[in-house]
Short mmCIF file of C-alpha atoms in Angstrom, two decimals:
data_model
loop_
_atom_site.label_atom_id
_atom_site.label_comp_id
_atom_site.label_asym_id
_atom_site.label_seq_id
_atom_site.Cartn_x
_atom_site.Cartn_y
_atom_site.Cartn_z
CA MET A 190 0.00 0.00 0.00
CA HIS A 191 1.17 3.50 -0.77
CA PRO A 192 -0.13 6.91 0.23
CA SER A 193 -3.00 8.11 -1.94
CA ARG A 194 -2.30 10.96 -4.31
CA GLY A 195 -4.36 14.11 -4.52
CA PHE A 196 -6.58 13.45 -1.50
CA ALA A 197 -5.57 14.96 1.83
CA VAL A 198 -6.40 13.07 4.99
CA GLU A 199 -6.04 15.44 7.94
CA THR A 200 -6.15 13.02 10.90
CA ILE A 201 -4.10 9.84 10.66
CA ALA A 202 -3.68 7.07 13.22
CA ILE A 203 -0.20 5.55 13.19
CA ILE A 204 -0.33 2.05 14.64
CA ALA A 205 3.14 1.20 15.95
CA GLY A 206 3.39 -2.55 15.47
CA ALA A 207 7.00 -3.07 14.46
CA GLY A 208 8.41 -4.42 17.74
CA ALA A 209 10.11 -7.79 17.99
CA GLY A 210 8.50 -8.61 21.36
CA ARG A 211 11.51 -10.55 22.71
CA ARG A 212 10.24 -10.43 26.30
CA MET A 213 7.25 -12.54 25.24
CA GLY A 214 9.51 -15.47 24.35
CA ALA A 215 7.11 -16.58 21.60
CA ASP A 216 7.83 -18.01 18.15
CA ARG A 217 6.70 -14.78 16.49
CA ALA A 218 6.33 -11.09 17.24
CA LYS A 219 3.80 -10.55 20.03
CA GLN A 220 1.51 -8.40 17.88
CA PHE A 221 0.75 -11.53 15.81
CA LEU A 222 -0.15 -13.70 18.81
CA PHE A 223 -3.85 -14.50 18.98
CA LEU A 224 -6.31 -12.94 21.39
CA GLY A 225 -9.98 -13.75 21.10
CA GLY A 226 -9.53 -15.49 17.77
CA ARG A 227 -7.46 -12.84 16.00
CA PRO A 228 -4.01 -11.22 16.27
CA ILE A 229 -3.45 -8.65 19.00
CA LEU A 230 -2.58 -6.11 16.29
CA ALA A 231 -6.00 -6.64 14.67
CA HIS A 232 -7.71 -5.44 17.87
CA ALA A 233 -5.65 -2.24 17.88
CA LEU A 234 -6.45 -1.62 14.22
CA ALA A 235 -10.15 -2.22 14.81
CA ALA A 236 -10.17 0.36 17.62
CA ALA A 237 -8.59 2.99 15.36
CA GLU A 238 -10.98 2.07 12.54
CA ALA A 239 -13.96 2.60 14.83
CA ALA A 240 -12.79 5.98 16.16
CA GLN A 241 -14.85 8.78 14.59
CA CYS A 242 -11.93 11.20 14.47
CA ILE A 243 -9.64 8.89 12.50
CA GLU A 244 -9.77 9.43 8.73
CA GLY A 245 -6.93 7.14 7.77
CA ILE A 246 -4.57 4.57 9.30
CA VAL A 247 -0.88 3.95 8.68
CA VAL A 248 0.38 0.61 9.96
CA VAL A 249 4.04 0.26 10.91
CA CYS A 250 5.08 -3.39 11.04
CA PRO A 251 8.27 -5.48 11.02
CA ALA A 252 10.03 -5.52 7.65
CA GLY A 253 8.82 -8.49 5.63
CA GLN A 254 5.58 -8.87 7.60
CA GLU A 255 3.43 -6.62 5.42
CA ASP A 256 1.60 -9.56 3.82
CA ALA A 257 0.92 -11.08 7.25
CA VAL A 258 -0.68 -7.81 8.38
CA ARG A 259 -2.84 -7.67 5.25
CA ASP A 260 -3.88 -11.33 5.39
CA GLN A 261 -4.36 -11.75 9.15
CA CYS A 262 -5.45 -8.30 10.34
CA ILE A 263 -6.78 -6.11 7.55
CA ALA A 264 -8.63 -8.40 5.13
CA PRO A 265 -10.55 -10.49 7.72
CA LEU A 266 -11.87 -7.35 9.42
CA GLY A 267 -12.77 -5.57 6.19
CA LEU A 268 -10.93 -2.45 7.38
CA LYS A 269 -11.58 0.57 5.15
CA LYS A 270 -9.36 3.28 6.65
CA ILE A 271 -5.96 1.65 6.00
CA LYS A 272 -3.96 4.03 3.81
CA ALA A 273 -0.42 2.67 4.02
CA LEU A 274 1.75 -0.12 5.40
CA THR A 275 5.40 0.61 6.10
CA ALA A 276 8.33 -1.20 7.68
CA GLY A 277 9.57 -0.03 11.07
CA GLY A 278 13.09 0.74 12.23
CA LYS A 279 15.50 -0.29 14.99
CA LEU A 280 14.04 2.02 17.63
CA ARG A 281 10.40 2.86 18.31
CA GLN A 282 11.00 6.48 17.29
CA ASP A 283 12.48 5.26 14.00
CA SER A 284 9.30 3.30 13.38
CA VAL A 285 7.11 6.26 14.29
CA ALA A 286 9.18 8.47 11.99
CA ALA A 287 8.55 6.03 9.14
CA GLY A 288 4.83 6.10 9.85
CA LEU A 289 4.82 9.88 10.16
CA SER A 290 6.49 10.19 6.75
CA GLN A 291 3.61 8.22 5.23
CA ALA A 292 1.03 10.25 7.16
CA LEU A 293 2.52 13.57 6.02
CA ALA A 294 2.47 12.35 2.42
CA LEU A 295 -1.26 11.79 2.88
CA GLY A 296 -1.68 15.39 4.05
CA ALA A 297 -1.96 14.73 7.80
CA LYS A 298 -2.13 17.75 10.07
CA TRP A 299 -2.78 15.65 13.18
CA VAL A 300 -1.48 12.21 14.06
CA VAL A 301 -2.64 9.80 16.75
CA ILE A 302 -0.04 7.20 17.74
CA HIS A 303 -1.26 3.90 19.19
CA ASP A 304 0.63 0.79 20.28
CA GLY A 305 -0.14 -2.24 18.16
CA VAL A 306 -0.16 -4.34 21.34
CA ARG A 307 -2.79 -2.34 23.23
CA PRO A 308 -5.90 -4.28 22.14
CA PHE A 309 -8.46 -2.80 24.54
CA ALA A 310 -8.32 0.92 23.74
CA ARG A 311 -11.81 2.40 23.32
CA PRO A 312 -12.50 4.21 20.05
CA GLU A 313 -13.74 7.24 22.00
CA LEU A 314 -10.34 7.55 23.70
CA PHE A 315 -8.83 8.39 20.32
CA ASP A 316 -11.37 11.19 19.98
CA GLN A 317 -10.71 12.54 23.48
CA VAL A 318 -6.93 12.57 23.12
CA LEU A 319 -7.11 14.25 19.72
CA GLU A 320 -9.45 16.93 21.07
CA ALA A 321 -6.94 17.69 23.84
CA ALA A 322 -4.07 17.76 21.36
CA LYS A 323 -5.88 20.29 19.21
CA ALA A 324 -6.07 22.55 22.26
CA HIS A 325 -2.49 22.00 23.47
CA GLY A 326 -0.51 20.63 20.52
CA ALA A 327 0.19 17.32 22.27
CA ALA A 328 -1.81 14.99 24.51
CA VAL A 329 -1.51 11.49 25.93
CA ALA A 330 -3.82 8.96 27.53
CA ALA A 331 -2.67 8.16 31.05
CA CYS A 332 -3.87 6.99 34.46
CA PRO A 333 -2.79 8.22 37.90
CA ALA A 334 -0.39 5.82 39.63
CA VAL A 335 -2.18 3.73 42.26
CA ASP A 336 0.71 1.55 43.45
CA THR A 337 3.38 2.84 45.77
CA ILE A 338 6.42 3.77 43.68
CA LYS A 339 9.92 3.26 45.05
CA ARG A 340 13.18 4.31 43.46
CA ALA A 341 15.85 1.59 43.48
CA GLY A 342 19.47 2.13 44.32
CA PRO A 343 22.53 -0.14 43.96
CA GLY A 344 21.86 -3.81 44.61
CA GLU A 345 18.14 -3.31 44.05
CA MET A 346 17.85 -1.70 47.45
CA VAL A 347 15.15 0.91 48.02
CA GLN A 348 16.60 4.38 47.70
CA CYS A 349 13.42 6.33 48.39
CA THR A 350 9.64 6.30 48.06
CA GLU A 351 8.26 8.65 45.43
CA ASP A 352 5.25 10.88 45.94
CA ARG A 353 2.76 9.11 43.71
CA SER A 354 0.21 11.96 43.88
CA THR A 355 1.85 13.59 40.86
CA LEU A 356 2.77 10.40 38.99
CA TRP A 357 0.83 9.10 36.01
CA GLN A 358 1.23 5.89 34.01
CA VAL A 359 1.26 6.81 30.36
CA GLN A 360 -0.58 4.84 27.68
CA THR A 361 -1.51 5.28 24.05
CA PRO A 362 -3.21 6.72 22.07
CA GLN A 363 -1.07 9.85 22.02
CA ALA A 364 -2.00 12.69 19.68
CA PHE A 365 0.15 15.46 18.21
CA ASP A 366 0.28 18.30 15.76
CA ALA A 367 2.02 16.47 12.90
CA ALA A 368 4.48 19.29 12.24
CA LEU A 369 5.38 19.44 15.95
CA LEU A 370 6.06 15.71 16.07
CA LYS A 371 8.20 15.95 12.95
CA ARG A 372 10.35 18.63 14.61
CA ALA A 373 10.65 16.54 17.78
CA LEU A 374 11.75 13.47 15.86
CA GLY A 375 14.23 15.56 13.89
CA GLN A 376 15.73 17.04 17.06
CA ALA A 377 15.96 13.59 18.63
CA ALA A 378 17.85 12.27 15.60
CA GLU A 379 20.27 15.22 15.61
CA GLN A 380 20.95 15.14 19.35
CA GLY A 381 20.84 11.39 19.91
CA ILE A 382 17.80 11.63 22.21
CA GLU A 383 15.90 8.42 22.91
CA ALA A 384 12.52 8.20 24.62
CA THR A 385 10.13 5.38 25.40
CA ASP A 386 7.19 7.29 23.94
CA GLU A 387 6.57 10.15 21.54
CA ALA A 388 5.46 12.49 24.32
CA GLY A 389 8.96 12.20 25.78
CA LEU A 390 10.41 13.65 22.59
CA ILE A 391 7.92 16.51 22.70
CA GLU A 392 8.85 17.17 26.33
CA ALA A 393 12.55 17.27 25.35
CA MET A 394 11.72 20.27 23.18
CA GLY A 395 10.23 22.07 26.17
CA HIS A 396 6.67 21.75 24.82
CA ASP A 397 3.71 21.02 27.11
CA VAL A 398 1.87 17.70 26.89
CA LYS A 399 -1.72 17.39 28.15
CA LEU A 400 -2.71 14.32 30.20
CA VAL A 401 -6.05 12.74 29.27
CA MET A 402 -7.66 10.18 31.57
CA GLY A 403 -7.22 6.72 30.12
CA ARG A 404 -8.50 3.37 31.40
CA ARG A 405 -6.77 0.73 33.46
CA ASP A 406 -7.92 -2.00 31.09
CA ASN A 407 -6.10 -0.25 28.23
CA MET A 408 -3.19 -2.58 28.91
CA LYS A 409 -0.05 -3.08 26.89
CA ILE A 410 0.73 -6.74 26.24
CA THR A 411 4.46 -7.20 26.84
CA THR A 412 4.94 -10.42 28.81
CA PRO A 413 3.30 -13.87 28.88
CA GLU A 414 1.55 -12.81 32.09
CA ASP A 415 0.01 -9.83 30.26
CA LEU A 416 -1.28 -12.12 27.52
CA ARG A 417 -2.85 -14.47 30.05
CA LEU A 418 -4.61 -11.53 31.70
CA ALA A 419 -5.82 -10.24 28.34
CA ARG A 420 -7.17 -13.63 27.37
CA GLY A 421 -8.95 -13.78 30.70
CA LEU A 422 -10.60 -10.43 29.97
CA VAL A 423 -11.79 -11.65 26.59
CA GLY A 424 -12.93 -15.07 27.79
CA GLY A 425 -14.52 -14.06 31.08
CA LEU A 426 -17.10 -11.59 29.87
CA ALA A 427 -20.73 -11.55 30.94
CA GLN A 428 -22.89 -12.64 28.02
CA ARG A 429 -26.52 -12.77 27.00
CA VAL A 430 -27.96 -14.74 24.08
CA GLY A 431 -30.98 -14.03 21.88
CA ILE A 432 -32.73 -15.81 19.02
CA GLY A 433 -34.46 -14.10 16.11
CA ILE A 434 -36.57 -15.38 13.23
CA ASP A 435 -38.12 -13.64 10.25
CA TYR A 436 -40.23 -14.53 7.20
CA HIS A 437 -40.93 -12.69 3.95
CA ILE A 438 -43.03 -13.48 0.90
CA LEU A 439 -41.35 -13.95 -2.49
CA MET A 440 -42.85 -11.87 -5.29
CA PRO A 441 -41.88 -11.01 -8.87
CA HIS A 442 -40.65 -7.50 -9.64
CA TYR A 443 -39.12 -7.06 -6.15
CA ALA A 444 -35.42 -6.78 -5.42
CA LEU A 445 -33.74 -9.57 -3.49
CA VAL A 446 -31.48 -8.18 -0.76
CA LEU A 447 -29.84 -10.54 1.71
CA GLY A 448 -27.28 -9.45 4.28
CA GLY A 449 -27.05 -6.08 2.56
CA VAL A 450 -26.13 -7.70 -0.77
CA ARG A 451 -28.40 -7.25 -3.78
CA ILE A 452 -28.66 -10.56 -5.65
CA ASN A 453 -29.80 -11.00 -9.24
CA HIS A 454 -32.83 -13.30 -8.97
CA PRO A 455 -36.23 -13.50 -10.72
CA MET A 456 -38.07 -13.18 -7.41
CA GLY A 457 -37.58 -10.77 -4.55
CA LEU A 458 -38.84 -10.33 -1.01
CA LYS A 459 -41.83 -8.14 -0.22
CA GLY A 460 -41.70 -5.85 2.77
CA HIS A 461 -41.99 -2.28 4.04
CA SER A 462 -38.21 -1.84 4.12
CA ASP A 463 -35.91 -3.65 1.68
CA ALA A 464 -37.22 -6.93 3.22
CA ASP A 465 -33.71 -8.22 3.97
CA VAL A 466 -34.81 -11.32 5.86
CA LEU A 467 -31.28 -12.22 6.99
CA THR A 468 -30.64 -8.83 8.56
CA HIS A 469 -34.10 -8.73 10.11
CA ALA A 470 -33.44 -12.02 11.90
CA VAL A 471 -30.13 -10.65 13.21
CA MET A 472 -31.81 -7.51 14.53
CA ASP A 473 -34.50 -9.50 16.31
CA ALA A 474 -31.86 -11.77 17.87
CA LEU A 475 -29.90 -8.77 19.20
CA LEU A 476 -33.01 -7.10 20.59
CA ALA A 477 -34.15 -10.38 22.16
CA ALA A 478 -30.78 -10.81 23.89
CA ALA A 479 -31.07 -7.31 25.37
CA GLY A 480 -34.74 -7.72 26.30
CA LEU A 481 -35.73 -4.83 24.03
CA GLY A 482 -38.65 -6.27 22.06
CA ASP A 483 -38.41 -6.69 18.30
CA ILE A 484 -37.99 -4.72 15.09
CA GLY A 485 -41.73 -4.43 14.61
CA GLY A 486 -41.92 -2.33 17.75
CA LEU A 487 -38.77 -0.37 16.98
CA PHE A 488 -39.41 0.24 13.26
CA PRO A 489 -43.19 -0.08 12.62
CA ASP A 490 -44.15 -1.21 9.12
CA ASN A 491 -46.73 1.59 8.90
CA ASP A 492 -44.19 4.35 9.48
CA PRO A 493 -43.36 6.05 6.16
CA GLN A 494 -39.83 6.96 7.26
CA TYR A 495 -38.88 3.28 6.99
CA LYS A 496 -40.38 2.74 3.54
CA GLY A 497 -37.72 1.06 1.37
CA ILE A 498 -34.97 1.74 3.94
CA SER A 499 -31.83 -0.40 3.97
CA SER A 500 -32.02 -3.04 6.68
CA ILE A 501 -28.28 -2.65 7.19
CA GLU A 502 -28.99 0.97 8.16
CA LEU A 503 -31.63 -0.28 10.60
CA LEU A 504 -29.10 -2.72 12.04
CA LYS A 505 -26.76 0.20 12.76
CA ARG A 506 -29.62 1.83 14.66
CA VAL A 507 -30.24 -1.36 16.64
CA ARG A 508 -26.57 -1.28 17.64
CA LEU A 509 -27.08 2.25 19.01
CA VAL A 510 -30.21 1.18 20.88
CA LEU A 511 -28.26 -1.64 22.51
CA ALA A 512 -25.41 0.72 23.41
CA LYS A 513 -27.81 3.04 25.25
CA GLU A 514 -28.80 0.06 27.39
CA GLY A 515 -25.16 -0.88 28.01
CA TRP A 516 -24.80 -3.73 25.52
CA ARG A 517 -22.88 -4.39 22.34
CA PRO A 518 -22.91 -7.28 19.81
CA ALA A 519 -20.16 -9.86 20.25
CA GLN A 520 -21.05 -12.74 17.93
CA VAL A 521 -23.85 -13.59 15.50
CA THR A 522 -24.79 -16.62 13.43
CA VAL A 523 -27.64 -16.47 10.91
CA GLN A 524 -29.09 -19.11 8.61
CA LEU A 525 -31.24 -18.54 5.52
CA ILE A 526 -33.98 -21.06 4.80
CA ALA A 527 -34.78 -20.94 1.08
CA GLU A 528 -34.83 -23.17 -1.99
CA ALA A 529 -32.88 -20.69 -4.11
CA PRO A 530 -30.62 -18.93 -4.87
CA LYS A 531 -27.32 -20.36 -3.65
CA ILE A 532 -25.74 -17.72 -1.47
CA ALA A 533 -22.23 -19.16 -1.12
CA PRO A 534 -20.75 -16.62 -3.59
CA TYR A 535 -22.14 -13.77 -1.46
CA THR A 536 -21.62 -14.91 2.14
CA GLN A 537 -18.28 -13.14 2.62
CA ALA A 538 -19.78 -9.81 1.54
CA MET A 539 -22.80 -10.45 3.76
CA ARG A 540 -20.56 -11.15 6.76
CA GLN A 541 -18.64 -7.94 6.16
CA ASN A 542 -21.83 -5.88 5.81
CA LEU A 543 -23.37 -7.30 8.97
CA ALA A 544 -20.12 -7.03 10.94
CA LEU A 545 -19.49 -3.39 10.04
CA ALA A 546 -23.06 -2.46 10.93
CA MET A 547 -22.70 -4.13 14.33
CA GLY A 548 -19.19 -2.85 15.05
CA ILE A 549 -17.62 -6.30 15.22
CA GLU A 550 -15.29 -8.25 12.95
CA PRO A 551 -16.44 -10.51 10.09
CA GLY A 552 -14.86 -13.43 11.93
CA GLU A 553 -17.54 -13.01 14.60
CA VAL A 554 -20.35 -13.41 12.04
CA ASN A 555 -21.42 -16.65 10.39
CA VAL A 556 -23.84 -16.82 7.45
CA ALA A 557 -25.19 -20.15 6.24
CA ALA A 558 -28.16 -21.51 4.29
CA THR A 559 -30.35 -24.57 4.05
CA THR A 560 -33.47 -25.70 2.17
CA THR A 561 -36.71 -27.39 3.22
CA GLU A 562 -36.21 -30.11 0.60
CA GLY A 563 -39.31 -28.89 -1.21
CA LEU A 564 -41.57 -29.00 1.83
CA GLY A 565 -44.09 -26.29 2.71
CA PRO A 566 -44.45 -22.72 1.41
CA ILE A 567 -40.70 -22.17 1.35
CA GLY A 568 -40.28 -25.39 -0.64
CA ARG A 569 -42.87 -24.07 -3.11
CA PHE A 570 -40.80 -20.89 -3.58
CA GLU A 571 -43.48 -18.79 -1.89
CA GLY A 572 -41.13 -17.20 0.63
CA MET A 573 -37.90 -17.24 2.61
CA SER A 574 -37.10 -17.39 6.27
CA ALA A 575 -34.02 -16.78 8.41
CA THR A 576 -33.07 -17.65 11.97
CA ALA A 577 -30.31 -15.96 13.95
CA THR A 578 -28.58 -16.38 17.28
CA ALA A 579 -26.78 -13.38 18.78
CA VAL A 580 -24.40 -13.05 21.72
CA ILE A 581 -24.14 -9.64 23.36
CA ILE A 582 -21.80 -8.42 26.12
CA PRO A 583 -21.75 -5.34 28.33
CA VAL A 584 -20.32 -2.24 26.70
CA ASP A 585 -17.75 -1.93 29.50
CA ASN A 586 -16.35 -5.37 28.64
CA VAL A 587 -14.55 -4.59 25.40
#
C-alpha cells in the first residue's frame, strides 16, 4: 500500500506494530499472537478504525511482515481506513518516523499514535486525546499511579519512596500536531535523544503535553503474564444470548437483498423496508438478547420513514439502541432457509456488511443456508425465512 495521491487526509492514526517482542519469548512477534480469535494487532487496528476522528490509518510493522498484516489483520476485518503499510526501524522512534512520513504524504495535520499491542483501547479515547491535542498541541492517555512507587538504588535496594500523587502511568493513544512531532523526531535524531514514547520527545523540546484520563484495562501486552490476563478479559465476559426469526413473501418485480447484498434473482422479497430477511433475523436476535422487544416495535411497518430503507442501516440503529442500554454485539450466526438462490458466492460480503453495521469483525459473524427439501411454502418458492442467534456483552467489557 502506498499513500494516496491528490486526496488529503487530515487526521491519521499511526499504529506502531513493528516491535520484535523478545520479552514474550514466543515463536513470532507478540503483535501476531492470537487474542480472542485474531491477532493482538488486529484489535488495535479495529479500535482505530472505529474511532470517529480517525480518517486514515498507517500501519508500521516489522520488515517483511506486510503480507501477514494484510492477510491476518486487515482483510478479515474488512478495514476501510488503512492508507499505508510501512516497515519499522531499529528504535520505536524510528518506526514512528517512518509512519509519520507516510502520514505527512497523505496530508496529515494531526497524528494519533497507538501501540499495536494495546488491544483494549476504546474508540472514543482516540477522539478525546485528539481533542486535547488540538487545544495543546500534544496529549496522551494516562492513568494516575495507584501503586506505591519506590526508586531503586545499587543492589536493588530501596533508595526512596516517590510521591505518587503527581505520577501518572502513560498509555496510548497519544495525539500530536504532525508538524510538531516531525520537529521533535528531527531534534531527537540530531541530538541522539531516545525516549520510550513520543510524548517524551515533545517534552525534550520544552513543549507542554496534556494528560487525558485513560482506562486501566487499556493494557499493553508485553509479557506472557500480560497475555494471560488479556485472554482472561476476553474469555470471562458476561454474556446474553438471543434468538431471532423472520419470514418474507417472495414476489416477482421485487429486489432480493440478503445481508445487505443485492442478488440478481427472478423473485424478490416483499416488505416495508428492503425486506432483507437475513438482517431482520439478526436484529430481532440482538433485541431479544437485550430484552428490548423486536424490530416491529422499533421500526413499525406503517411508518413512512422506513419505507424502502436499507435493513443494514436499521441494524446500525439497533446497535445504538443496545449501546444506550449498556450492551454491544459480540457474535452472530444467521441461517437462511430458502430453496434458491445459492448464497455461497455472497456470504463473505454479507458477513462484512453485517459485521461493520454491528461494530464487530467478520470473523464473529457466520452466514449459512439450508433448504426445506421442497416442503411447505418455502419449498414451493413462496417465501424465505431466516433464523439468527446473537451473543451480546456489556459495553464496559470490550
